[in-house]
mmCIF file of C-alpha atoms in Angstrom:
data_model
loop_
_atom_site.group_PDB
_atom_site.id
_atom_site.type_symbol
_atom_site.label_atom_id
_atom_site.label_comp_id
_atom_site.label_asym_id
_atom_site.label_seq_id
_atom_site.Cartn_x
_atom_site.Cartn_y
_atom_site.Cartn_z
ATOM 1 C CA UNK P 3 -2.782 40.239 -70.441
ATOM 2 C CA UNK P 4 0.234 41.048 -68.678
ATOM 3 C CA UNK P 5 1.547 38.983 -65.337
ATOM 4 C CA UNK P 6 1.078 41.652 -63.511
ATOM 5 C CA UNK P 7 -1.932 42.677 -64.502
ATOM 6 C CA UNK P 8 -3.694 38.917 -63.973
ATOM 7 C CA UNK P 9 -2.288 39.138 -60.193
ATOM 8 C CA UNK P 10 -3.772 42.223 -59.809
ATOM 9 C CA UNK P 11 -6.953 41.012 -60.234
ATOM 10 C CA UNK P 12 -6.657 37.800 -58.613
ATOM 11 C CA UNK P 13 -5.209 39.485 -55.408
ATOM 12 C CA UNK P 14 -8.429 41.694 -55.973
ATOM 13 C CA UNK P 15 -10.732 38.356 -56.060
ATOM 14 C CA UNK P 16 -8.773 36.779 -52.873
ATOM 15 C CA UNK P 17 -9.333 39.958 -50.937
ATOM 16 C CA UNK P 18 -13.089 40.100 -51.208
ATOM 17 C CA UNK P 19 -12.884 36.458 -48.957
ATOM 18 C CA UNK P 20 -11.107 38.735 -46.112
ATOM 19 C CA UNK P 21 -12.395 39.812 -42.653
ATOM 20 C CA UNK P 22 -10.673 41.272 -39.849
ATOM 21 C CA UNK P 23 -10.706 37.453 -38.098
ATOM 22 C CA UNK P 24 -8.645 36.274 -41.147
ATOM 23 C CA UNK P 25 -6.206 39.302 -41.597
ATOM 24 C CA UNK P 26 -5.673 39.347 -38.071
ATOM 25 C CA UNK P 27 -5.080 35.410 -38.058
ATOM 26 C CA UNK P 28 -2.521 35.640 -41.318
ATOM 27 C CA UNK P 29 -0.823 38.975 -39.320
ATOM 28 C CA UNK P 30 -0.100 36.861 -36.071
ATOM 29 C CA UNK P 31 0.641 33.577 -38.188
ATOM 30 C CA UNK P 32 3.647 35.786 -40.131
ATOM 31 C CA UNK P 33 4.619 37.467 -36.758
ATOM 32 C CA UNK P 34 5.475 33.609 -35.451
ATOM 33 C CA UNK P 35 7.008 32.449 -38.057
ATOM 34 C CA UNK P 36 8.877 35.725 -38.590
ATOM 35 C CA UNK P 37 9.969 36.788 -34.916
ATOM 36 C CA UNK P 38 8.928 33.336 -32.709
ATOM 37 C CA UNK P 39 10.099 30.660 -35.065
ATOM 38 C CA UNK P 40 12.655 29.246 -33.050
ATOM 39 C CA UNK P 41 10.021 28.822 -30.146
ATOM 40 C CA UNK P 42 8.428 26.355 -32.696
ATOM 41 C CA UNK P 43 4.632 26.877 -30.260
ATOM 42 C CA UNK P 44 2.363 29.595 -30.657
ATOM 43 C CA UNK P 45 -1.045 30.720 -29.467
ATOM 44 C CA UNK P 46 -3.742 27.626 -30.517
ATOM 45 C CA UNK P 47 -6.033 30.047 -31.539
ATOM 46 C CA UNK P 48 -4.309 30.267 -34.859
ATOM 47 C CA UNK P 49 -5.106 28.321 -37.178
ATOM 48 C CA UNK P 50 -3.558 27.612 -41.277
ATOM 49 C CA UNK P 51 -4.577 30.486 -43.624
ATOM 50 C CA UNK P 52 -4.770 28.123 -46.578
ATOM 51 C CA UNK P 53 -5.245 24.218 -46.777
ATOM 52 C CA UNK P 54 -4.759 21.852 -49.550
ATOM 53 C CA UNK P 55 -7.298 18.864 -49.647
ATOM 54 C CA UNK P 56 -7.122 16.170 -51.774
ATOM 55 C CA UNK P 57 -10.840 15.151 -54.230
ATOM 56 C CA UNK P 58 -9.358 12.091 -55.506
ATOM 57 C CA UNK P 59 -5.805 9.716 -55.164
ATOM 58 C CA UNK P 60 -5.665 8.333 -58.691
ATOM 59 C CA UNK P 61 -5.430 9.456 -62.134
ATOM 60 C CA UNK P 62 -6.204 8.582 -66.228
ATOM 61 C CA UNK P 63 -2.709 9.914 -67.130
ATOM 62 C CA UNK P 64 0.912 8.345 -66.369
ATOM 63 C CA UNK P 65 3.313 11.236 -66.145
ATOM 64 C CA UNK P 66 6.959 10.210 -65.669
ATOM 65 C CA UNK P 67 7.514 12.576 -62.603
ATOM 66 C CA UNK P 68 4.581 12.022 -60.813
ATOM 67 C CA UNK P 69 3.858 9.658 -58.030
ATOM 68 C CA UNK P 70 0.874 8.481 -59.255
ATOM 69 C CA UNK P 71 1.579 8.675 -62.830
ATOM 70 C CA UNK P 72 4.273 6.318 -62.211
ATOM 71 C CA UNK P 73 2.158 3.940 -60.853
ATOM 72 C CA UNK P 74 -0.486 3.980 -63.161
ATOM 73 C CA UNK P 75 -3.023 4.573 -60.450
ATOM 74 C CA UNK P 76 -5.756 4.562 -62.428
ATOM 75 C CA UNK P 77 -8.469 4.065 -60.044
ATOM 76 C CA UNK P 78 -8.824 4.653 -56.190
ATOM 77 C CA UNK P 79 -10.732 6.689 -53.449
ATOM 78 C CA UNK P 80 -12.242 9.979 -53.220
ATOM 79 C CA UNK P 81 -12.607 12.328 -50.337
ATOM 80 C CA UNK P 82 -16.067 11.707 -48.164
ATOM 81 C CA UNK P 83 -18.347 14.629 -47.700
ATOM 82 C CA UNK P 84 -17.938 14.557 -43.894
ATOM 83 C CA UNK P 85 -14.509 14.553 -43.684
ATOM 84 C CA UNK P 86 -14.983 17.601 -45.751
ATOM 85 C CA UNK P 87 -17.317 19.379 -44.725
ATOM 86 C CA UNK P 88 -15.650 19.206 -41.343
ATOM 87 C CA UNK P 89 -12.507 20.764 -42.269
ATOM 88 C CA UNK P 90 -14.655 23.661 -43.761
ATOM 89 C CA UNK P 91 -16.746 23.870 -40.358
ATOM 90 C CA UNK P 92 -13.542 24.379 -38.125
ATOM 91 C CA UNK P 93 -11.180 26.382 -40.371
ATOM 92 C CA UNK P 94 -13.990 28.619 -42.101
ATOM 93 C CA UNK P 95 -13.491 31.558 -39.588
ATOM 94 C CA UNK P 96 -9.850 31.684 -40.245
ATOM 95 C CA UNK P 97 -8.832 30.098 -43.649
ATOM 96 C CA UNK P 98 -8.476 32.262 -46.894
ATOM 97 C CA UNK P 99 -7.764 30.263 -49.446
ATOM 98 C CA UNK P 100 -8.234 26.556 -50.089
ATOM 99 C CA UNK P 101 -6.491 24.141 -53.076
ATOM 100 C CA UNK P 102 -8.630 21.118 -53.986
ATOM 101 C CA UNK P 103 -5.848 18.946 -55.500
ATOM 102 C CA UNK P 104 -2.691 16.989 -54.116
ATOM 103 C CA UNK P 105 -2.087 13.897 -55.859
ATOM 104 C CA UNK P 106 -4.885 12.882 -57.844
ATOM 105 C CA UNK P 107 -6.863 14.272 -60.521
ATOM 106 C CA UNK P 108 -9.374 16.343 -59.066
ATOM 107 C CA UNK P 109 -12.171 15.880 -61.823
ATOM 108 C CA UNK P 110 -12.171 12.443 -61.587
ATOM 109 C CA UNK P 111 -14.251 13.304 -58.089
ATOM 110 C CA UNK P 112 -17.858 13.236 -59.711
ATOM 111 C CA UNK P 113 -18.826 15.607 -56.490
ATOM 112 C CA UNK P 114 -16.071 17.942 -57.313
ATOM 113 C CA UNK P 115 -18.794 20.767 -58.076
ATOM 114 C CA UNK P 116 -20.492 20.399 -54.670
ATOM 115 C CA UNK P 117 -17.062 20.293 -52.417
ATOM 116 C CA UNK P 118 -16.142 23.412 -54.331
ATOM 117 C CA UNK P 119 -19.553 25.028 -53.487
ATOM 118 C CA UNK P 120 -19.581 24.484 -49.774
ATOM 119 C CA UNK P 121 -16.343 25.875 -49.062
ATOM 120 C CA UNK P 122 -17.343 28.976 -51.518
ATOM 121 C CA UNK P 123 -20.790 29.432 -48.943
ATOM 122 C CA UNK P 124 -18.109 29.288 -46.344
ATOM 123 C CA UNK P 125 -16.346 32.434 -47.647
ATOM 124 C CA UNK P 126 -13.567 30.767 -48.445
ATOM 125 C CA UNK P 127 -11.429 31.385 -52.027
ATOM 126 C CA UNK P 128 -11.050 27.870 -54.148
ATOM 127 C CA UNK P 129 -8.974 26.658 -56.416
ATOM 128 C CA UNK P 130 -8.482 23.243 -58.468
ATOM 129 C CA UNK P 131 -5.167 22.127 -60.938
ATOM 130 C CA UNK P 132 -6.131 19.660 -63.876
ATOM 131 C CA UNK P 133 -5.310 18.084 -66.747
ATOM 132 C CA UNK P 134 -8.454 18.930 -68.430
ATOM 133 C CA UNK P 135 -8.858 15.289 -69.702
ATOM 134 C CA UNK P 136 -12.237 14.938 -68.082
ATOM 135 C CA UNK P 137 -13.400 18.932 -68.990
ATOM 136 C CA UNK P 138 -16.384 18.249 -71.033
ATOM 137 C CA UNK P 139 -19.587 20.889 -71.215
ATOM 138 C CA UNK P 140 -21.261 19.900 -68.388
ATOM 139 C CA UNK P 141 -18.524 19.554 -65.898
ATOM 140 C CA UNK P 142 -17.448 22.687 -67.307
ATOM 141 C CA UNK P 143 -21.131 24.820 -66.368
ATOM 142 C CA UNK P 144 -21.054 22.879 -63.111
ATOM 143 C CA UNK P 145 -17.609 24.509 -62.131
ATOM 144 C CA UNK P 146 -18.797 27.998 -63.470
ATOM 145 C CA UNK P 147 -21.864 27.891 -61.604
ATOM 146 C CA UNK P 148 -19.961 26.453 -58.076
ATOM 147 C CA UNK P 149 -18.228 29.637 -57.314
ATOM 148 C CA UNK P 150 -14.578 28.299 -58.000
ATOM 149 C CA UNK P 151 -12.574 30.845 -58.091
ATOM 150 C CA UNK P 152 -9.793 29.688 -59.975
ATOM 151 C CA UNK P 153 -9.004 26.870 -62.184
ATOM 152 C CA UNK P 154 -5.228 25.938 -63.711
ATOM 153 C CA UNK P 155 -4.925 23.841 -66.631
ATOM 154 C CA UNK P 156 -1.774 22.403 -67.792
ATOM 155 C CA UNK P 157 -0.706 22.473 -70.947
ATOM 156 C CA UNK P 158 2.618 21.216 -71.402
ATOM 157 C CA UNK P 159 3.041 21.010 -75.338
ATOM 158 C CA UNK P 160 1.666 23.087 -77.890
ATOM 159 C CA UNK P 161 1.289 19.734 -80.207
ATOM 160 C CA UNK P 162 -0.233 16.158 -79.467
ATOM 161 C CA UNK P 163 3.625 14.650 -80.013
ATOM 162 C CA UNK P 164 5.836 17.077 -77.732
ATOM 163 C CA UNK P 165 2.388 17.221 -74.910
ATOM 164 C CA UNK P 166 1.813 13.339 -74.695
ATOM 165 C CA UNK P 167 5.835 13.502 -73.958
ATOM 166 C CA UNK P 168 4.948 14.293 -70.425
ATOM 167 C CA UNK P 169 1.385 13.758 -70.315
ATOM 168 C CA UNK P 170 1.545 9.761 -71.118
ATOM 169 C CA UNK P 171 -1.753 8.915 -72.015
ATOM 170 C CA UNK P 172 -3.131 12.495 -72.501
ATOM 171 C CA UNK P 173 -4.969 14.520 -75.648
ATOM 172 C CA UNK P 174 -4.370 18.238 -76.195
ATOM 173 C CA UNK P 175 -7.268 18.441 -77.823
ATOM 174 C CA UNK P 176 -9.076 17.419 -74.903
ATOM 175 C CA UNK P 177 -7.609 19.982 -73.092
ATOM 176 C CA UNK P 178 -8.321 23.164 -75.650
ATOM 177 C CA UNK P 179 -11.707 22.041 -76.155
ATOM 178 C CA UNK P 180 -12.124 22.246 -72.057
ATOM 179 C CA UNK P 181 -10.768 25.559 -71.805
ATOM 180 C CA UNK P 182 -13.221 26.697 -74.417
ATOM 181 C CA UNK P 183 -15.925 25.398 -72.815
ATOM 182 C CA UNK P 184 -14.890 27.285 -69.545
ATOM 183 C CA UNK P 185 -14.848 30.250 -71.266
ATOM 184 C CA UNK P 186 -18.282 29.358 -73.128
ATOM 185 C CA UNK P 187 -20.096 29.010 -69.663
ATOM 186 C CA UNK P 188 -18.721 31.883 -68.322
ATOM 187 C CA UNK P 189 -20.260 34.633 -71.186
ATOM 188 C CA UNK P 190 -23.066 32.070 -71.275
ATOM 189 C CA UNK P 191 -23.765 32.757 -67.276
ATOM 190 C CA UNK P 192 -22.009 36.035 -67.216
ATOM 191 C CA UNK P 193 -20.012 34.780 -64.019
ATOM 192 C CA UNK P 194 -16.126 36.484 -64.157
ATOM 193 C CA UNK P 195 -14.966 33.429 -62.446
ATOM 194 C CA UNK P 196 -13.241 31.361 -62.337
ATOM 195 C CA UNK P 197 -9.893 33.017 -63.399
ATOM 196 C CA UNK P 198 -8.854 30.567 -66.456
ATOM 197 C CA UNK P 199 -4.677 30.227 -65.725
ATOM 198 C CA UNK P 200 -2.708 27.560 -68.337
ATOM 199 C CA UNK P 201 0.260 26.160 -66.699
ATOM 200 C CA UNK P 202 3.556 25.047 -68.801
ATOM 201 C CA UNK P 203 6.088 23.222 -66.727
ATOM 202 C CA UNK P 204 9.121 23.891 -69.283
ATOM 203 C CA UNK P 205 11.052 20.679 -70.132
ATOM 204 C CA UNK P 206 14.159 20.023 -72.152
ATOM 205 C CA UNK P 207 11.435 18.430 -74.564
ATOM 206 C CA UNK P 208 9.159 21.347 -74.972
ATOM 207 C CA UNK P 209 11.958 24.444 -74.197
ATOM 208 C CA UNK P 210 11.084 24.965 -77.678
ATOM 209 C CA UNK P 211 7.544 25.856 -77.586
ATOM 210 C CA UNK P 212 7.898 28.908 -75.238
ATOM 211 C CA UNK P 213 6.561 31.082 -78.198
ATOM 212 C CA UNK P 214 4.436 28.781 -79.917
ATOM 213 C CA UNK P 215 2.464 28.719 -75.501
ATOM 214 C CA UNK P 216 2.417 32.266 -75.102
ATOM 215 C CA UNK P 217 0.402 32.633 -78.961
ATOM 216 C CA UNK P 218 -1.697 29.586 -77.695
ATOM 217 C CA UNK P 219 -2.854 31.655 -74.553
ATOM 218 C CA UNK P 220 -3.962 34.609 -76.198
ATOM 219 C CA UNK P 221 -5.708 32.529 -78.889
ATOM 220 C CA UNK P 222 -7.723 30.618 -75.807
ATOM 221 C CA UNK P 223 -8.277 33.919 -74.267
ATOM 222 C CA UNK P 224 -7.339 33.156 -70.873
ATOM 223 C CA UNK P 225 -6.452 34.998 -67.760
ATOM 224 C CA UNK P 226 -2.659 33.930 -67.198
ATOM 225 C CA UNK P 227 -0.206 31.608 -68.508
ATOM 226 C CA UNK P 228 2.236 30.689 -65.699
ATOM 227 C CA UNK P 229 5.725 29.017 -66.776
ATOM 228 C CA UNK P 230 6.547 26.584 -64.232
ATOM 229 C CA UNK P 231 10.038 24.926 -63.437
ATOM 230 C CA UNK P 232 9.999 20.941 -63.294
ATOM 231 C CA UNK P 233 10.240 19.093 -60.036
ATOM 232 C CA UNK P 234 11.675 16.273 -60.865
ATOM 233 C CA UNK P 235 12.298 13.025 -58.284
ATOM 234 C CA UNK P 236 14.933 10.880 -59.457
ATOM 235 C CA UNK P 237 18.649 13.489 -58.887
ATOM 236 C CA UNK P 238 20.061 10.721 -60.811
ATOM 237 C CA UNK P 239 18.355 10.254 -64.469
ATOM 238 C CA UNK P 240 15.943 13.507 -64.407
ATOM 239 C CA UNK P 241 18.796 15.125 -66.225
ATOM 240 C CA UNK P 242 17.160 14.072 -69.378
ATOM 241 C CA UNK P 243 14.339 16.484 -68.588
ATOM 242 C CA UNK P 244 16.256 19.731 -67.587
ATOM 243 C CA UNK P 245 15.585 22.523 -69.708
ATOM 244 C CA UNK P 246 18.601 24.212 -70.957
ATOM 245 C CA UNK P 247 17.048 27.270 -70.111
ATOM 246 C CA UNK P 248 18.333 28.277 -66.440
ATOM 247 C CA UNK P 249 15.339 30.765 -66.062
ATOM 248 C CA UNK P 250 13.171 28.157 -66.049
ATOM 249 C CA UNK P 251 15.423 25.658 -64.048
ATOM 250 C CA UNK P 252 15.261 24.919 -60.019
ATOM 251 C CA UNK P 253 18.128 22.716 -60.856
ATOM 252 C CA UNK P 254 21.846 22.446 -61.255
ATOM 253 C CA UNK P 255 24.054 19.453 -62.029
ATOM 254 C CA UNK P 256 27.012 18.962 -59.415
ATOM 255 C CA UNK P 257 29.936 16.964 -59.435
ATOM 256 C CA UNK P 258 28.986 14.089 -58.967
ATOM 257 C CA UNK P 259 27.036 14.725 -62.140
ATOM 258 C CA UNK P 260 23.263 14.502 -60.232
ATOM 259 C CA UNK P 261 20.929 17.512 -59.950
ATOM 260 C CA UNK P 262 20.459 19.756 -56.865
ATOM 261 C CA UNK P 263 18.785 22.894 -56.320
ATOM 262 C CA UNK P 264 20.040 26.065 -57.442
ATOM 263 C CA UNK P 265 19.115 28.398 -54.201
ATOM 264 C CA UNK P 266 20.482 27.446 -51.071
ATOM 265 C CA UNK P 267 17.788 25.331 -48.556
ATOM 266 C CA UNK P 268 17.387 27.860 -45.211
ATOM 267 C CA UNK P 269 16.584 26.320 -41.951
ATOM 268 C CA UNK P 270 13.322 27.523 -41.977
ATOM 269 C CA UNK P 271 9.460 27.037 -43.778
ATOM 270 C CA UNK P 272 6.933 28.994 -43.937
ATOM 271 C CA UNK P 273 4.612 26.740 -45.470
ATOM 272 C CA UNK P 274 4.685 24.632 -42.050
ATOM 273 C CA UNK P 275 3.449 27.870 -40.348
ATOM 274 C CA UNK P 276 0.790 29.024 -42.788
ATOM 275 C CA UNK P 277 -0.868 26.016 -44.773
ATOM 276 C CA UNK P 278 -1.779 22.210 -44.467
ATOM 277 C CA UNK P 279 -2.511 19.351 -46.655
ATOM 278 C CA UNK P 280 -4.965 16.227 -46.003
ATOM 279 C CA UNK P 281 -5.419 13.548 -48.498
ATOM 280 C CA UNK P 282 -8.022 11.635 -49.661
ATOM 281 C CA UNK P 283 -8.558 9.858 -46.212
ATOM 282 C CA UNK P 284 -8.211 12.672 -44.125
ATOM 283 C CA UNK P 285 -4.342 12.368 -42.869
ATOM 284 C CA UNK P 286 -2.933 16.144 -42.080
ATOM 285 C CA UNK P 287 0.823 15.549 -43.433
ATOM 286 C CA UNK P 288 3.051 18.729 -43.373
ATOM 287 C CA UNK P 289 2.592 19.881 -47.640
ATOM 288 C CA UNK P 290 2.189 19.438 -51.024
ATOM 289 C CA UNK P 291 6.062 17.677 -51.499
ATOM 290 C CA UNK P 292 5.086 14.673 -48.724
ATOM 291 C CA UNK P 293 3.928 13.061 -52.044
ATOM 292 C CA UNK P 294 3.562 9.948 -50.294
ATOM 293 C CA UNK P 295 2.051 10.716 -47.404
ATOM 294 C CA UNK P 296 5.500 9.529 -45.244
ATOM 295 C CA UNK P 297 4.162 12.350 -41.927
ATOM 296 C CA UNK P 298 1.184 11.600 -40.999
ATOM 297 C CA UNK P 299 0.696 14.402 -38.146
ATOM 298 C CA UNK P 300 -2.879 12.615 -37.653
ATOM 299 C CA UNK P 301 -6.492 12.009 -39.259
ATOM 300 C CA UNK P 302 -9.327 14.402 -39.057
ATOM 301 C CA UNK P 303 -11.756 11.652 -38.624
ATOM 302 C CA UNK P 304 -10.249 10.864 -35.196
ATOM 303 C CA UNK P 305 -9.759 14.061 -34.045
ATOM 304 C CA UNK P 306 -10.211 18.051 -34.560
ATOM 305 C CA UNK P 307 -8.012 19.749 -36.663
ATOM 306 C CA UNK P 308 -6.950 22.385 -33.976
ATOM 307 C CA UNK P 309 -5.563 19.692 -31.953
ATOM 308 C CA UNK P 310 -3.200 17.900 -34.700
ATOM 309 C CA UNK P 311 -2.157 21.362 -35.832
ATOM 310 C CA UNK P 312 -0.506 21.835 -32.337
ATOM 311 C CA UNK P 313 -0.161 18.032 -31.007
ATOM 312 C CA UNK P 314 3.273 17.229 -30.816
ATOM 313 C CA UNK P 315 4.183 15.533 -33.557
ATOM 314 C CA UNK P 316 3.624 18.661 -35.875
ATOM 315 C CA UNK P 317 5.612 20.948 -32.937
ATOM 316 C CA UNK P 318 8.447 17.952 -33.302
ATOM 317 C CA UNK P 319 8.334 18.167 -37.048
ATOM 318 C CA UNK P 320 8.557 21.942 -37.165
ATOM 319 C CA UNK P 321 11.539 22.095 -34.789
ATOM 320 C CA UNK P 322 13.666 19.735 -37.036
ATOM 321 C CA UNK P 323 12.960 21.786 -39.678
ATOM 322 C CA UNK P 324 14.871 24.678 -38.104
ATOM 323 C CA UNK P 325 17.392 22.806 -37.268
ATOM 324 C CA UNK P 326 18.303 20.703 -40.200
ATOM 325 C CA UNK P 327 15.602 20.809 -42.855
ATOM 326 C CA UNK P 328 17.583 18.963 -45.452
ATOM 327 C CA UNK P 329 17.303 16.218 -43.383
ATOM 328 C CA UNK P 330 14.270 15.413 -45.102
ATOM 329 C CA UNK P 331 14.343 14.115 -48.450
ATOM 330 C CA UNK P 332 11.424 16.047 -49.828
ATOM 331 C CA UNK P 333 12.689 19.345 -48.588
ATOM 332 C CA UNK P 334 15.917 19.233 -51.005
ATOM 333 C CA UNK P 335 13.394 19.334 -53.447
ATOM 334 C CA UNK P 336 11.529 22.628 -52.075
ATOM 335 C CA UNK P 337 11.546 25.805 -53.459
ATOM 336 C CA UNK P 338 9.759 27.366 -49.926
ATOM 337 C CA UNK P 339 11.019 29.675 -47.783
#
């Protein structure tokens, strides 16, 4: 199935979680951010059109560019059910689209299935990003049956040697056999979601296999295979990773022989005026790059949402961003605009 074909129909799926509340919410949100920016405030009616919440902080795997991988975080907390479902009570009028993953493995999160199912009975259009390690049959059905609307599976090797490269601890096979089951439940319960996507961040170490992915997707019949560029932390050493293909590369080495981004970083974001990200114990940082949670804007269990969305520490942070936004170290390594 063609790219554009598989956003076709995954725009189509987004729009059916649309009312006039939402679109007119979005509309004013890109009017702001488009026209008003520099004022930094607008109206507190509006509210994030898509929010990122974290199931679980830790994971099985030890991935060499990944906070947690690196520290071998292999056990830790999991989002509470109140902090939850409150962030779905006061944003369900307004958001569109929700991401349950950050930092963590989101399967690890035995209550995965029923987070997923709330915000779906809240209208609202879910998605989750895995390894796939924990995909077995029933975890599979229970994700069919919760209304997720979209699940992406990485697959970063084609074989066990060049896919345990990046995913330390990992089995492929693990991974296949989970997409088939996904696809099993979903005949077996004739549901067309969730939309199956396979995700290849492309490596120096597994450039090679850019056929070899594209056969593998059609073979596990799923709905997209994205090709991802790396983000990788350490400028100095990541080097070794760079593909060689510039396509596929955020990256370029300067003179002093470290990596920096290819496209130029604007004084702008427009992830600070659309989206939002809590972690696993409810902290609203600024997005998906403040791996480590370094802005803390404030903690839902303290306070509503609407009020650390406009406090002033978030109006603070967004006004530095306009005026230097490579100030911050995560930024240099954001694609956003």
């Amino acid at each position: 199935m063609s790219d554009f074909i598989s956003n076709i129909r995954l725009l189509n799926r987004i729009s059916k979680y649309l009312t006039w509340q939402k679109i007119v919410n979005f509309l004013s949100l890109y009017f702001h951010f488009t026209f008003s920016a520099k004022t930094v405030k607008f109206n507190s009616k509006l509210m994030p059109f898509f929010v990122s919440v974290e199931p679980a902080d830790f994971c099985q795997l030890e991935c060499p560019e990944c906070p947690v991988g690196i520290s071998a975080k292999h056990s830790g907390t999991y989002i509470t059910s109140e902090k939850f479902t409150k962030i779905i009570e006061e944003l369900k009028n307004k958001l569109i689209y929700m991401n349950l993953y950050f930092q963590g493995e989101p399967l690890l999160n035995k209550n995965l299935p029923q987070l997923i199912q709330i915000a779906a009975s809240a209208n609202i259009f879910t998605t989750i990003s895995t390894n796939a390690q924990a995909l077995n049959s029933e975890k599979a059905r229970q994700l069919v049956e919760s209304g997720l609307e979209r699940i992406i599976i990485s697959v970063d090797g084609t074989n066990q040697t060049v896919y345990e490269q990046y995913r330390k601890g990992g089995k492929l096979e693990k991974v296949i056999t989970g997409i088939g089951f996904m696809n099993f439940w979903k005949k077996e319960l004739a549901s067309k979601t969730p939309f199956i996507e396979i995700q290849f961040i492309v490596f120096k170490t597994n450039e090679h296999q850019l056929p070899d992915i594209k056969q593998l997707a059609k073979k596990l019949k799923v709905d997209k295979l994205s090709l991802k560029s790396a983000q990788i932390y350490d400028f100095k050493t990541g080097k070794e990773l760079l593909t060689n293909f510039n396509r596929y590369a955020r990256y370029k080495i300067n003179d002093k022989e470290e990596l920096e981004l290819k496209n130029k970083v604007r004084n702008r974001c427009w992830r600070q005026w659309s989206g939002s990200v809590m972690n696993v114990k409810g902290d609203v940082i600024p997005c998906c790059f403040d791996k480590h949670s370094e802005f803390v804007f404030g903690n839902i269990a303290d306070e509503k949402f609407a009020n650390i969305w406009h406090n002033t520490k978030i109006s603070g942070f967004r006004a530095s961003i306009l005026q230097n936004r490579k100030q911050y170290d995560m930024c240099k390594n954001c694609t956003s605009k």
